[in-house]
Coordinates of C-alpha atoms and ligand atoms in Angstrom, one line a residue:
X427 CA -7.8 -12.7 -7.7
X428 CA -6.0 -11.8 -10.9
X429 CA -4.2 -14.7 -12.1
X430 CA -0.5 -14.4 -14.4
X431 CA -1.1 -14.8 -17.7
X432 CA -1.3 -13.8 -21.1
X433 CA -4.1 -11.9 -21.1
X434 CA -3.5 -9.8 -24.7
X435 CA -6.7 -10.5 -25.9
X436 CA -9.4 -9.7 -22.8
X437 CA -8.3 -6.1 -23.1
X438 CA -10.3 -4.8 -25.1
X439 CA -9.1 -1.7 -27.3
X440 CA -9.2 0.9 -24.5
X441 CA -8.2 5.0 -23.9
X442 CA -6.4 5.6 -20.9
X443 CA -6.7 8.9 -19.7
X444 CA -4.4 10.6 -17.3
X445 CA -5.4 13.7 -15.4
X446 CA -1.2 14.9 -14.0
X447 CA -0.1 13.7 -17.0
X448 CA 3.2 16.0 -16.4
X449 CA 3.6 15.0 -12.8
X450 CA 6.0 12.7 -10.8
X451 CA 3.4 9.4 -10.4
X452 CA 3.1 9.4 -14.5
X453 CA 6.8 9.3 -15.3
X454 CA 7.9 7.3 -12.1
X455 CA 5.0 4.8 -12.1
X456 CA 2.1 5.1 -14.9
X457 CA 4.1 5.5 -18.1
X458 CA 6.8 2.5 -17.3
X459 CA 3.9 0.0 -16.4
X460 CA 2.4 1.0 -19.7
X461 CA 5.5 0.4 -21.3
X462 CA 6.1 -3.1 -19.5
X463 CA 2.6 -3.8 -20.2
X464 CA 2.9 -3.6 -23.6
X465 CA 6.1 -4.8 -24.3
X466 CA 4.8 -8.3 -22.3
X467 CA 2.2 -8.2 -24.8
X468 CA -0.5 -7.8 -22.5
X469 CA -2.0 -4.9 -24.5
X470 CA -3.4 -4.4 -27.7
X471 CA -2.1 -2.5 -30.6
X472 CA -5.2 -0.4 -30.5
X473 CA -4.6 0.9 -26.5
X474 CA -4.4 4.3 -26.5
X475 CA -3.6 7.2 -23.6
X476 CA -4.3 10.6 -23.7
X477 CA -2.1 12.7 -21.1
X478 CA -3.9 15.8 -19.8
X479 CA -2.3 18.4 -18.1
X480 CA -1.7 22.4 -17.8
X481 CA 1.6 22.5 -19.1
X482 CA 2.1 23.3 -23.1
X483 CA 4.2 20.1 -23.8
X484 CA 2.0 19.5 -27.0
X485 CA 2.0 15.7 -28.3
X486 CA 5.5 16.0 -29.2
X487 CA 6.4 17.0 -25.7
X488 CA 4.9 14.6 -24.0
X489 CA 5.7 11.3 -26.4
X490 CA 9.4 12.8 -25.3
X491 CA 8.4 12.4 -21.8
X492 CA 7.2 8.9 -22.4
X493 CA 10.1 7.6 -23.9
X494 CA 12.5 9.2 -21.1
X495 CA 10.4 7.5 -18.1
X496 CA 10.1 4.3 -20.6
X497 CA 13.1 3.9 -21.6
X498 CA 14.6 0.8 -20.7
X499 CA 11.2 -1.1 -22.7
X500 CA 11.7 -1.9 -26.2
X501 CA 8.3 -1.8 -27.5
X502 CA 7.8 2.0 -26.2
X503 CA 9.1 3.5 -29.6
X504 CA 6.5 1.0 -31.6
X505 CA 3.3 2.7 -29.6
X506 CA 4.8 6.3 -29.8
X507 CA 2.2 6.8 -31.4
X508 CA -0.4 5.9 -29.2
X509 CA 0.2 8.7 -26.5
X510 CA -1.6 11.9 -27.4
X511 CA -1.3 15.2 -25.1
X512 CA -4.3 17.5 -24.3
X513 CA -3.6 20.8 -23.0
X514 CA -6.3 22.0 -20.4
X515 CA -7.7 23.0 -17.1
X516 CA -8.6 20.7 -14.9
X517 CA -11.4 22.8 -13.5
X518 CA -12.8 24.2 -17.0
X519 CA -15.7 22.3 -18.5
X520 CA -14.3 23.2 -22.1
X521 CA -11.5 21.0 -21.7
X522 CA -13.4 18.0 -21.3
X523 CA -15.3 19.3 -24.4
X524 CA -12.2 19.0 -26.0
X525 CA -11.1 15.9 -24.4
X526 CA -14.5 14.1 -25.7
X527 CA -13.8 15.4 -28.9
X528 CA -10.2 13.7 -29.3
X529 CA -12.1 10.5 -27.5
X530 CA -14.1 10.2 -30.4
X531 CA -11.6 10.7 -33.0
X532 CA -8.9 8.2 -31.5
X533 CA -11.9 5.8 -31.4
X534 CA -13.1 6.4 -34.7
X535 CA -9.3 5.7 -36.0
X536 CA -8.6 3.1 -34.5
X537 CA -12.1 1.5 -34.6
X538 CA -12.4 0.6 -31.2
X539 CA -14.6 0.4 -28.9
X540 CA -15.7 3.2 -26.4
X541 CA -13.9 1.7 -23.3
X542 CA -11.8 4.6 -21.3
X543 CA -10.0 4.4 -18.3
X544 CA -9.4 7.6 -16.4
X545 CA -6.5 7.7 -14.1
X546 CA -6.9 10.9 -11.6
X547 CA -2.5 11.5 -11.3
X548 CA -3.0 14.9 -10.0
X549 CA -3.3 16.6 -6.4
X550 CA -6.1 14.5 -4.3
X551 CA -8.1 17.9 -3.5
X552 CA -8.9 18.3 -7.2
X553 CA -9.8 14.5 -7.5
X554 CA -13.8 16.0 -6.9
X555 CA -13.7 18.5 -9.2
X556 CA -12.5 16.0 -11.8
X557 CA -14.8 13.4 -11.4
X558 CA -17.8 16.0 -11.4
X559 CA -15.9 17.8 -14.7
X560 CA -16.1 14.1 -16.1
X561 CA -19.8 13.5 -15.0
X562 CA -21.4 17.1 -15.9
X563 CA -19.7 16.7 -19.6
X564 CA -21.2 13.0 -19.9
X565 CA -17.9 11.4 -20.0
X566 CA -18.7 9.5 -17.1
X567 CA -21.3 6.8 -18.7
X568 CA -20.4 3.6 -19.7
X569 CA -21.5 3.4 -23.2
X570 CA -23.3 0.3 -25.0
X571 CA -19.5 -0.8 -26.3
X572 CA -17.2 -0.5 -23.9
X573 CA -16.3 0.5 -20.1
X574 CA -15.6 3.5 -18.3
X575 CA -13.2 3.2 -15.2
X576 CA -11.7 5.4 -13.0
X577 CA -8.7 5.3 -10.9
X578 CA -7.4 7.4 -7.7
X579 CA -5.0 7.1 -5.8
X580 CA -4.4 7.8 -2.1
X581 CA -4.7 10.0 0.4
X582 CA -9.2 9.4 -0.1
X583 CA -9.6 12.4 1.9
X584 CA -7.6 13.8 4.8
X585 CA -9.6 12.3 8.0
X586 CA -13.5 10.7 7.9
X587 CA -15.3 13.7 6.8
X588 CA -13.2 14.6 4.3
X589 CA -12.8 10.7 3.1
X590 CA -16.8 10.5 3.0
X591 CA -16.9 13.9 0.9
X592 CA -14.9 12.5 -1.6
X593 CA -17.0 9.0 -1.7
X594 CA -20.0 11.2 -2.2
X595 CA -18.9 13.6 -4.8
X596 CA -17.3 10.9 -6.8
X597 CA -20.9 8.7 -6.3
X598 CA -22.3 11.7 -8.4
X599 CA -20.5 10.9 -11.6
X600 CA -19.8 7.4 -10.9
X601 CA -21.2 4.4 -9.6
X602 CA -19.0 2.5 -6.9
X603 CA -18.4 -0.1 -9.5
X604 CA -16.7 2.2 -11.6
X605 CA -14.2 3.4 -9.1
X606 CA -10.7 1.8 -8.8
X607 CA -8.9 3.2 -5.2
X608 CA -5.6 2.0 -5.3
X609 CA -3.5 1.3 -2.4
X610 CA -0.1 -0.3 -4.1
X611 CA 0.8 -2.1 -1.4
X612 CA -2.2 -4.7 -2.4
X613 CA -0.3 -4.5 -5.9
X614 CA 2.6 -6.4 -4.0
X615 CA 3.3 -10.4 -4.6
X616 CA 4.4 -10.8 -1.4
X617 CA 1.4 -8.8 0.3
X618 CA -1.2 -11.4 -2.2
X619 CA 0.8 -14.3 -1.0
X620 CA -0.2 -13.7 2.9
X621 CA -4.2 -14.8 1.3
X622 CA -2.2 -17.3 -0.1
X623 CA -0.7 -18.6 3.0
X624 CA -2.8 -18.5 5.2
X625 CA -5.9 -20.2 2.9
X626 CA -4.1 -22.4 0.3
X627 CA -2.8 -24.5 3.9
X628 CA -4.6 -26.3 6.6
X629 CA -1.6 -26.2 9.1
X630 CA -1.9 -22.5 9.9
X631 CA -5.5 -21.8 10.2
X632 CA -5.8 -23.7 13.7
X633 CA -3.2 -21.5 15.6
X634 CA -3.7 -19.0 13.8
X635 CA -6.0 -17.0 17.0
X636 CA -5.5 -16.0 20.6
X637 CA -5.2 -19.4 21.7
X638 CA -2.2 -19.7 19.7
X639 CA -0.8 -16.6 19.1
X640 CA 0.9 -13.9 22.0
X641 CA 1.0 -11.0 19.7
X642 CA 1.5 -9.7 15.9
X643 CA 3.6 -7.2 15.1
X644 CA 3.5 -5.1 11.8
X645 CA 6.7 -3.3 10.9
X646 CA 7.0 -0.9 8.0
X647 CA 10.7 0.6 7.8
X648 CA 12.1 2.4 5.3
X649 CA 15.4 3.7 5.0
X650 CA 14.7 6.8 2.8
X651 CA 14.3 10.4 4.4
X652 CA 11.3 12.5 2.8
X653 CA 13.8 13.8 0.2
X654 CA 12.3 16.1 -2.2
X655 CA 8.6 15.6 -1.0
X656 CA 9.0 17.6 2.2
X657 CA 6.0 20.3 1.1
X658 CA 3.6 17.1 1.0
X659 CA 4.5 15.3 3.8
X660 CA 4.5 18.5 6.2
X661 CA 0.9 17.7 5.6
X662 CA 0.9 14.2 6.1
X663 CA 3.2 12.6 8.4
X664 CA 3.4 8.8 9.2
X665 CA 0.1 8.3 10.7
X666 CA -1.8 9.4 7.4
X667 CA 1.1 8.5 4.8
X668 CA 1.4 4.7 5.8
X669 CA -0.5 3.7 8.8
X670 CA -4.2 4.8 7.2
X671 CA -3.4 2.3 4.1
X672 CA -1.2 0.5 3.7
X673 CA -0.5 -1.1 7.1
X674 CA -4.1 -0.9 7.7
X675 CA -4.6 -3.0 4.7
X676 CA -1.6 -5.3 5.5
X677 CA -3.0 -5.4 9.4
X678 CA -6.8 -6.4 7.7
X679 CA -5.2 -9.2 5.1
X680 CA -3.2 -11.0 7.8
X681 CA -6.1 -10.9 10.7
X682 CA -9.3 -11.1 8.5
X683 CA -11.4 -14.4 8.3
X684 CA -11.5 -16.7 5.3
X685 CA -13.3 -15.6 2.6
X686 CA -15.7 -17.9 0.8
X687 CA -14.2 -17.3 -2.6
X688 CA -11.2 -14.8 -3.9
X689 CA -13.9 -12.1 -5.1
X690 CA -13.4 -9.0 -4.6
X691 CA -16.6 -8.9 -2.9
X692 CA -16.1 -11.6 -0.3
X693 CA -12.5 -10.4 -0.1
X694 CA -13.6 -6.6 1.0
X695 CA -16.5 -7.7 3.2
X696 CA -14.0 -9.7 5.3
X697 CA -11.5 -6.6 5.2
X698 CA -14.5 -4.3 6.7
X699 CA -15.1 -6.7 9.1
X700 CA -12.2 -7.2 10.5
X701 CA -11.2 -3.5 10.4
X702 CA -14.7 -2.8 12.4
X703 CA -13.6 -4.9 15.1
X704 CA -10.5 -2.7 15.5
X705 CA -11.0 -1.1 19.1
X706 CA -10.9 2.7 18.6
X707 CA -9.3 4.0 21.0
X708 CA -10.7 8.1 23.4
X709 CA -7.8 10.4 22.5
X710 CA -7.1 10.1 26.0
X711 CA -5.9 6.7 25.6
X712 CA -4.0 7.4 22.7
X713 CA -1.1 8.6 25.1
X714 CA -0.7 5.2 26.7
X715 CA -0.6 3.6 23.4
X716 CA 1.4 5.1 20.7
X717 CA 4.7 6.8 20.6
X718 CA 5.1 9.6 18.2
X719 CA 8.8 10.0 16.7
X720 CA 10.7 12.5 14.5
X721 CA 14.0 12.0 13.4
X722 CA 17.2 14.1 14.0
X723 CA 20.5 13.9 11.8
X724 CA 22.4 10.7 12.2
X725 CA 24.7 8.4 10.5
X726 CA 23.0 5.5 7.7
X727 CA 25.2 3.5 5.5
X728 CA 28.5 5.6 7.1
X729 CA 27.3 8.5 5.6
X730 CA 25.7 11.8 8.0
X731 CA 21.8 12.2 6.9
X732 CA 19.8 15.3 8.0
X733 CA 17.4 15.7 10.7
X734 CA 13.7 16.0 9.1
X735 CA 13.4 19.7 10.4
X736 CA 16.7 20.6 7.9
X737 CA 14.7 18.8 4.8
X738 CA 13.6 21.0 2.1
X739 CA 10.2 22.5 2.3
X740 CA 10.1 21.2 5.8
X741 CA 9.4 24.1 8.8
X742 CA 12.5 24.6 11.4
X743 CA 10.0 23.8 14.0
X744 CA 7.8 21.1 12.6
X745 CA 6.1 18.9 14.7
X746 CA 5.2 16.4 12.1
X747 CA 6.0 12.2 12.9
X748 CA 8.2 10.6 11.1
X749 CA 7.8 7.7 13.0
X750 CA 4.8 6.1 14.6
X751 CA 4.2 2.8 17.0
X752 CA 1.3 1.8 18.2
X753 CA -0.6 -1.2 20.6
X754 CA -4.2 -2.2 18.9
X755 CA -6.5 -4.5 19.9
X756 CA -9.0 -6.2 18.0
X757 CA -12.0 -7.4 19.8
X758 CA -13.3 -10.0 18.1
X759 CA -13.6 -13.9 19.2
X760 CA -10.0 -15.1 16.9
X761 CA -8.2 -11.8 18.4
X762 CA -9.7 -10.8 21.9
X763 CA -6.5 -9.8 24.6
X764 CA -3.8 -10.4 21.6
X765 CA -1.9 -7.2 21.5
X766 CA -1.4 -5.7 17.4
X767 CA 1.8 -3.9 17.2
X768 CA 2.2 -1.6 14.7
X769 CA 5.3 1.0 13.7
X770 CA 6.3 2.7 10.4
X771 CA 9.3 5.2 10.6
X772 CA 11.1 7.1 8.1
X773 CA 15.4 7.1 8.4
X774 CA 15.5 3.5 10.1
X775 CA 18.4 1.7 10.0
X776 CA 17.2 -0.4 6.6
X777 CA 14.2 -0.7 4.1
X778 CA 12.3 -3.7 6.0
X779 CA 8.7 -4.5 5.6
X780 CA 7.4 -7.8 7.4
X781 CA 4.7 -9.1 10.0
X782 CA 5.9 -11.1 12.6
X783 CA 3.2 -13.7 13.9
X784 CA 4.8 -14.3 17.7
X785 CA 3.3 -17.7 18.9
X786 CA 2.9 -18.6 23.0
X787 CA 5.9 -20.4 24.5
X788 CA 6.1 -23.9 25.6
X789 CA 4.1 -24.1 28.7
X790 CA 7.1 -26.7 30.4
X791 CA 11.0 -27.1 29.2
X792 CA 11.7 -30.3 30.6
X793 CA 15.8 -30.6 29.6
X794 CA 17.8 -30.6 32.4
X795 CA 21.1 -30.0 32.4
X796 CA 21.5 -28.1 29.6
X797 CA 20.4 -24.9 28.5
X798 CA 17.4 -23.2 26.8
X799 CA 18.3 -19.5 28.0
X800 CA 18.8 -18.2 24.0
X801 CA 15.6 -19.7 23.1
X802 CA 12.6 -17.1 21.9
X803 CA 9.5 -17.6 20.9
X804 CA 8.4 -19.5 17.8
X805 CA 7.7 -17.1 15.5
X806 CA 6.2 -16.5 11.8
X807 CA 7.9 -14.1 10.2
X808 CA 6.3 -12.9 6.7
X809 CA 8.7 -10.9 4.9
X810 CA 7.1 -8.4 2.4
X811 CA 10.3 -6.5 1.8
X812 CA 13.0 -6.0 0.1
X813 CA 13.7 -9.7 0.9
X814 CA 10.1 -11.8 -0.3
X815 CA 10.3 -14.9 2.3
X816 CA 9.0 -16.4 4.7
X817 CA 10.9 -17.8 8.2
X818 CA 9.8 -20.2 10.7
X819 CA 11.8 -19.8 13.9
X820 CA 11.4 -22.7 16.3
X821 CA 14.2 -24.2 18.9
X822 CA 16.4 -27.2 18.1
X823 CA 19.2 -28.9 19.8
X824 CA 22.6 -28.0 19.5
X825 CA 24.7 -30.7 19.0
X826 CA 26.6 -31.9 21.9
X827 CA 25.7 -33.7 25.3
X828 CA 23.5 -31.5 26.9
X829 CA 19.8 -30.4 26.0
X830 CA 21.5 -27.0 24.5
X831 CA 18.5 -25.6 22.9
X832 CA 18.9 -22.6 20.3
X833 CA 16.5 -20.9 18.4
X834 CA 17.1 -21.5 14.5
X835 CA 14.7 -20.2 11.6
X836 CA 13.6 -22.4 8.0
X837 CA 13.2 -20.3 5.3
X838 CA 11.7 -20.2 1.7
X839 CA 12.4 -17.1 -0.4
X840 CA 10.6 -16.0 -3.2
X841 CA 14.1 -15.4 -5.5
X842 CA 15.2 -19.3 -4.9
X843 CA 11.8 -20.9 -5.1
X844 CA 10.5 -19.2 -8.3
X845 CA 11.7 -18.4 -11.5
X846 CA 9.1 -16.6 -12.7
X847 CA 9.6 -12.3 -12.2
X848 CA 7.7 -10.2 -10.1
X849 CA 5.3 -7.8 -11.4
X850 CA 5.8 -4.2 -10.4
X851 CA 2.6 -3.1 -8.2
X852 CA 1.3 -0.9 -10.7
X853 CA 1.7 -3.3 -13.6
X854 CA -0.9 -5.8 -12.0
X855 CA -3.0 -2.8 -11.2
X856 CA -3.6 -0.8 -14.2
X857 CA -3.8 -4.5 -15.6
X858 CA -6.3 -5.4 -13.2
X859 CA -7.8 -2.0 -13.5
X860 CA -8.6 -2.7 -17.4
X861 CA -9.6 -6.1 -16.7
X862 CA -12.4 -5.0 -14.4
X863 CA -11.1 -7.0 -11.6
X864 CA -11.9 -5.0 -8.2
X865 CA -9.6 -7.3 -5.8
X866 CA -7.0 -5.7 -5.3
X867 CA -8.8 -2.0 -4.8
X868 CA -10.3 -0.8 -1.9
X869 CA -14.0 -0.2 -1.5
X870 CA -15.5 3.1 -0.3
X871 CA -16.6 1.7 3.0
X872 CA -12.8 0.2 3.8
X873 CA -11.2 3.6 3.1
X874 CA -14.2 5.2 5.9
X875 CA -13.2 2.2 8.6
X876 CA -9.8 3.2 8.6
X877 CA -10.4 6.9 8.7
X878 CA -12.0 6.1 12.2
X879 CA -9.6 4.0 13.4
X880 CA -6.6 6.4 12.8
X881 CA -9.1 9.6 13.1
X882 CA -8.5 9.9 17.4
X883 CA -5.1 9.4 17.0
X884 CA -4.9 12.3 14.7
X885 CA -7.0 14.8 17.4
X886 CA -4.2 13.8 20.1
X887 CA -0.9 14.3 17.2
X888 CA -2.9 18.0 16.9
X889 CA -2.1 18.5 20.4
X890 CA 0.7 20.4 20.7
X891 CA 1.6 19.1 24.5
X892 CA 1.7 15.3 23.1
X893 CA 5.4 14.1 22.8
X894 CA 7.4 13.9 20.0
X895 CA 10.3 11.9 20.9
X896 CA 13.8 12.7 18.6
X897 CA 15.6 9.9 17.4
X898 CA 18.5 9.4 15.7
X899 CA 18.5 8.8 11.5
X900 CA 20.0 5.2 11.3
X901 CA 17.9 4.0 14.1
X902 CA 14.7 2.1 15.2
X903 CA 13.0 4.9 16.4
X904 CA 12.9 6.8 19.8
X905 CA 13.5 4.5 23.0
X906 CA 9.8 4.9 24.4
X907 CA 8.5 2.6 21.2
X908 CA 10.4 -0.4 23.0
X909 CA 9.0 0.7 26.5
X910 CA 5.3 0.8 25.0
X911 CA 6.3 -3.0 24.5
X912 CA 7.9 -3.8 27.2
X913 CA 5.2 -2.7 29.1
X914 CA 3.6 -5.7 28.5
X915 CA 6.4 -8.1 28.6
X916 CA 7.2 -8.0 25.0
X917 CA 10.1 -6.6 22.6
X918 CA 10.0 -5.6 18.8
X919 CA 11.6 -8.1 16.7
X920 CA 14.2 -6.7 13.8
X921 CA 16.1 -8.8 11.7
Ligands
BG6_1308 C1 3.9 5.9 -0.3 C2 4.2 6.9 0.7 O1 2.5 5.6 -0.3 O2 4.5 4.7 0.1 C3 5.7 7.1 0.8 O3 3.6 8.2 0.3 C4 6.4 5.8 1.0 O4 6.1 8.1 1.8 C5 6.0 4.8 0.1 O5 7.8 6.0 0.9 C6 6.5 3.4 0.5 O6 6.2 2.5 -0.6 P1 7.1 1.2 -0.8 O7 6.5 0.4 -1.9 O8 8.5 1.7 -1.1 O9 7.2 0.5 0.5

């Protein structure tokens, strides 16, 4: 795992290469974690980007670009320079004639080196074409001085097929090695602090299994409607947008087994392992276990929101989720009969992140006299966001006579504990990216696993007779997403 430091002088002096270089990621994620990189001192003076893209924006065009998305860092205007623009067709061979030619000549100015690092920031269907582009022109070969990387970024493929296409057409031009999939929610302090948690102490490891434990439940809520992405997530909907990766990764680092050493290696094996053991369910069980949700206009913050179907680029009659809850089980010996909750909505009533480890109940309260009625469960509540803490709730007395017993929580947070700041996911990635440090990426067979899991559940959404339940913007989701719980005696827990 990638530890917090100055690390200025491991990086070697490296080209960064962006494929989309005039596209939303670049300016909203890629050029300001340059920037912050560099004005941490955590590159060198040599580092170097090329941006490639369609558009005529010419170097002048696009070092405007980078100092509008990088403007609140000082440095930027100090490495203007360093940002060169290459005009070109993604699927033309001649433009990566071109772009080996400016390789060499930014190399041979600023002697470094031949270590590049090629960030694929375009559509995902032309991340193939790209990486074979990059392979047939040779650009692909690590060199005697120096590395040659490559990042992508999700969706890997649109379903298991599709996902092992793209692992074997990027295999032709690279070597797994070689191949950075980022899934930014690994990029997250608070998502690297539940390794941390769970094997930096002894006390949780013990209960931390069926014995112990009467269900997990994995909540990822956001508050924000599709806004001006309504084209792409026609497309993609929850079950592909969130639940594939990111709560599958969350879901994998919170019920995997230890691994023998932070690796990336021993770290991915356990991921794959655990995400095997994931029961996949026929599609005709999907019905019984998931509730599919879309939401209608409602009110969030006092103010009326539209309903998905009136978002822009959205169809009048769409029958894409916005919301998704689901019941897994993972058969394994640590998780056999513990149910796996699971929901990610769009429009919910706040932004909230967190995985709530719900433990058994006492087996016997023997107060009498006084009252236990508002006493829950003991619970573990791991807060990923916005808030970064961590909440034990367990009863205590109330004061008084009587064996009152109330449930009350003990919290650390992140923002009174530590001084030190947070790095932005994709700071610690491209970092980690140029460091050659594969933890926090995902590894071709993890991205397959959790194509399967979620792959039935997409064949039932494609059935036009399986519900999609309304629910109001400002909400938890439709009703039915508490029945699916209360099925089996348990309820969601929001904050
Ligand atoms: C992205 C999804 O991967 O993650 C978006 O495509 C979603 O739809 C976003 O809003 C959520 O990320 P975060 O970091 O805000 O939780």
């Amino acid at each position: 795992m990638s530890i917090h430091m100055n690390r200025k002088r491991q990086i070697e002096g490296t080209t960064l290469v962006i494929f989309g270089a005039s596209g939303d990621l670049t300016s909203r994620k890629i050029l300001p974690a340059i920037a912050s990189l560099w004005d941490q001192e955590q590159l060198p003076n040599e580092f170097s980007v090329i941006g490639v893209a369609r558009s005529p924006l010419g170097d002048e065009g696009f070092r405007r670009l980078v100092m509008e998305s990088a403007a609140s860092w000082d440095s930027i205007g100090t490495y203007i320079e360093n940002f060169h623009y290459l005009q070109g067709d993604y699927t033309s061979i001649s433009t990566y004639q071109s772009l080996t030619k400016l390789l060499d000549s930014i190399e041979q100015t600023r002697q470094t080196g031949k270590s590049r690092l090629f960030y694929l920031a375009t559509i995902p269907s032309l991340f193939g074409t790209i990486s074979s582009l990059l392979g047939e022109s040779g650009l692909s070969q690590s060199g005697a001085s120096g590395f040659t990387r490559i990042i992508i970024e999700k969706p890997f493929g649109n379903d298991t097929s599709s996902a092992l296409k793209l692992n074997s057409d990027m295999h032709r031009s690279f070597s797994e090695e070689q191949i950075y999939r980022i899934d930014h929610y690994l990029g997250k302090e608070t998502v690297q602090n539940l390794l941390a948690l769970r094997f930096s102490n002894a006390i949780f490891e013990p209960i931390w299994n069926r014995n112990f434990v009467n269900n997990v439940q994995i909540t990822v809520a956001e508050q924000i409607g599709v806004g001006h992405r309504g084209g792409f997530y026609e497309n993609a909907g929850a079950l592909k947008d969130i639940i594939q990766n990111h709560m599958l990764q969350v879901l994998s680092l919170v019920l995997m087994e230890a691994p023998a050493l932070m690796t990336a290696e021993s770290i991915q094996n356990e991921k794959v392992k655990v995400l095997s053991a994931v029961e996949i369910p026929s599609i005709a069980e999907v019905a019984s276990r998931t509730v599919r949700g879309q939401y209608v206009s409602g009110v969030i913050n006092s103010e009326e929101v539209k309903g998905y179907r009136e978002e822009r680029d959205v169809s009048s009659t769409s029958k894409t989720e916005t919301y998704v809850a689901m019941r897994l089980a993972v058969d394994n010996w640590r998780w056999a009969g513990v149910p796996i909750f699971i929901r990610t909505g769009k429009r919910m009533p706040k932004r909230e992140t967190q995985v709530v480890m719900e433990f058994n109940r006492a087996p016997h309260l023997p107060f009498i006299g006084g009252s236990a009625r508002q006493l829950g469960p003991n619970r573990l509540i791991l807060r990923i966001q916005p808030e970064e803490e961590i909440k034990l709730v367990f009863g205590a007395k109330v004061p008084g006579q009587d064996y009152n017993i109330r449930s009350v929580a003990m919290n650390f947070s992140y923002a009174d504990t530590f001084k030190e700041v947070s790095w932005d996911a994709y700071e610690r990635l491209i970092l980690d990216a140029l460091l050659g440090d594969r933890t926090l990426f995902l590894r071709s067979d993890e991205v397959i696993k959790a194509w399967e899991i979620v792959e039935p559940i997409q064949r039932a959404f494609s059935d036009l007779d399986f519900p999609l339940y309304p629910y109001a913007a400002g909400t938890y989701g439709p009703k039915e997403a508490s029945k699916l719980l209360q099925s089996t005696g348990h309820y969601w827990h929001n904050s």
